[in-house]
Amino acid sequence: MLLQKKIITAKQKLEHISKSSISFDTNKGLPLFISDSLPDKFGTELFSKYLEKEGKSYRDLTPLEKLSYIGNRGMGALKFLPAKHEKGSIKLINL
């Protein structure tokens, strides 16, 4: 009986925490840990220039399309599939 009461109390506490304390903030419609993979200001400038050469606009892409361009080349542990590039299709440029 005591164990059952503790389980019910723990469940009530978890429900209270999930309703009030846990934040599900988003950035550009994505969870924060995913939107953090999007390019920063400098990366956005480079990405925009690349897209212009391809005849596309950075502003026209959805956040998910931007992540698909990142594919498995991002700085963090996440990779995004399907990637919008073919293996070996990326040209390196001198900065």
Coordinates of C-alpha atoms in Angstrom, one line a residue:
M1 CA 0.0 0.0 0.0
L2 CA 2.8 2.4 0.9
L3 CA 4.6 1.6 -2.4
Q4 CA 1.5 2.3 -4.4
K5 CA 1.0 5.6 -2.6
K6 CA 4.6 6.6 -3.5
I7 CA 4.1 5.7 -7.1
I8 CA 0.9 7.8 -7.3
T9 CA 2.6 10.7 -5.6
A10 CA 5.6 10.4 -8.0
K11 CA 3.3 10.3 -11.0
Q12 CA 1.5 13.4 -9.8
K13 CA 4.8 15.2 -9.4
L14 CA 5.9 14.3 -12.9
E15 CA 2.6 15.4 -14.4
H16 CA 3.0 18.7 -12.6
I17 CA 6.5 19.2 -13.8
S18 CA 5.7 18.3 -17.4
K19 CA 2.8 20.8 -17.4
S20 CA 4.6 23.7 -15.8
S21 CA 8.4 23.5 -15.8
I22 CA 9.5 21.9 -19.1
S23 CA 10.0 24.4 -21.8
F24 CA 9.3 23.4 -25.4
D25 CA 10.7 26.6 -26.9
T26 CA 11.3 26.6 -30.7
N27 CA 13.3 28.6 -33.1
K28 CA 12.1 28.9 -36.6
G29 CA 9.6 26.2 -35.8
L30 CA 12.2 23.7 -34.8
P31 CA 13.2 22.5 -31.3
L32 CA 16.2 24.5 -30.0
F33 CA 18.6 21.6 -30.1
I34 CA 17.9 21.1 -33.8
S35 CA 17.7 24.8 -34.8
D36 CA 21.2 25.2 -33.2
S37 CA 22.5 23.3 -36.3
L38 CA 21.4 26.0 -38.6
P39 CA 24.1 28.3 -39.9
D40 CA 25.1 31.4 -37.8
K41 CA 25.4 34.9 -39.4
F42 CA 28.6 34.2 -41.3
G43 CA 27.4 30.7 -42.4
T44 CA 24.2 32.2 -43.6
E45 CA 26.1 34.6 -45.8
L46 CA 28.2 31.8 -47.3
F47 CA 25.1 29.6 -47.8
S48 CA 23.2 32.5 -49.4
K49 CA 26.0 33.1 -51.9
Y50 CA 26.2 29.4 -52.7
L51 CA 22.4 29.3 -53.3
E52 CA 22.5 32.4 -55.5
K53 CA 25.0 30.6 -57.8
E54 CA 22.5 27.7 -57.9
G55 CA 19.7 30.0 -58.8
K56 CA 17.9 29.7 -55.4
S57 CA 17.2 32.0 -52.5
Y58 CA 18.1 31.4 -48.9
R59 CA 14.9 33.0 -47.8
D60 CA 12.7 30.7 -49.9
L61 CA 14.0 27.6 -48.2
T62 CA 12.2 26.1 -45.2
P63 CA 14.3 25.3 -42.0
L64 CA 14.1 21.6 -42.9
E65 CA 15.4 22.3 -46.4
K66 CA 18.3 24.2 -44.9
L67 CA 19.1 21.3 -42.6
S68 CA 19.0 18.9 -45.6
Y69 CA 21.7 21.0 -47.2
I70 CA 23.8 20.6 -44.0
G71 CA 23.3 16.8 -44.2
N72 CA 26.1 15.1 -42.4
R73 CA 28.5 18.0 -42.7
G74 CA 27.4 19.9 -39.6
M75 CA 29.7 20.8 -36.7
G76 CA 27.7 18.8 -34.1
A77 CA 26.7 15.2 -33.5
L78 CA 23.5 15.5 -35.6
K79 CA 23.1 14.7 -39.2
F80 CA 20.1 15.3 -41.4
L81 CA 18.8 12.9 -44.0
P82 CA 18.1 12.9 -46.9
A83 CA 21.0 15.2 -47.6
K84 CA 20.6 17.6 -50.6
H85 CA 24.1 16.9 -52.0
E86 CA 25.6 13.9 -53.7
K87 CA 28.8 12.4 -52.4
G88 CA 31.7 14.2 -54.0
S89 CA 29.6 17.0 -55.5
I90 CA 30.8 19.7 -53.1
K91 CA 33.5 22.1 -54.4
L92 CA 35.9 23.6 -51.9
I93 CA 36.7 27.3 -52.4
N94 CA 39.6 29.3 -51.2
L95 CA 38.6 32.0 -48.7

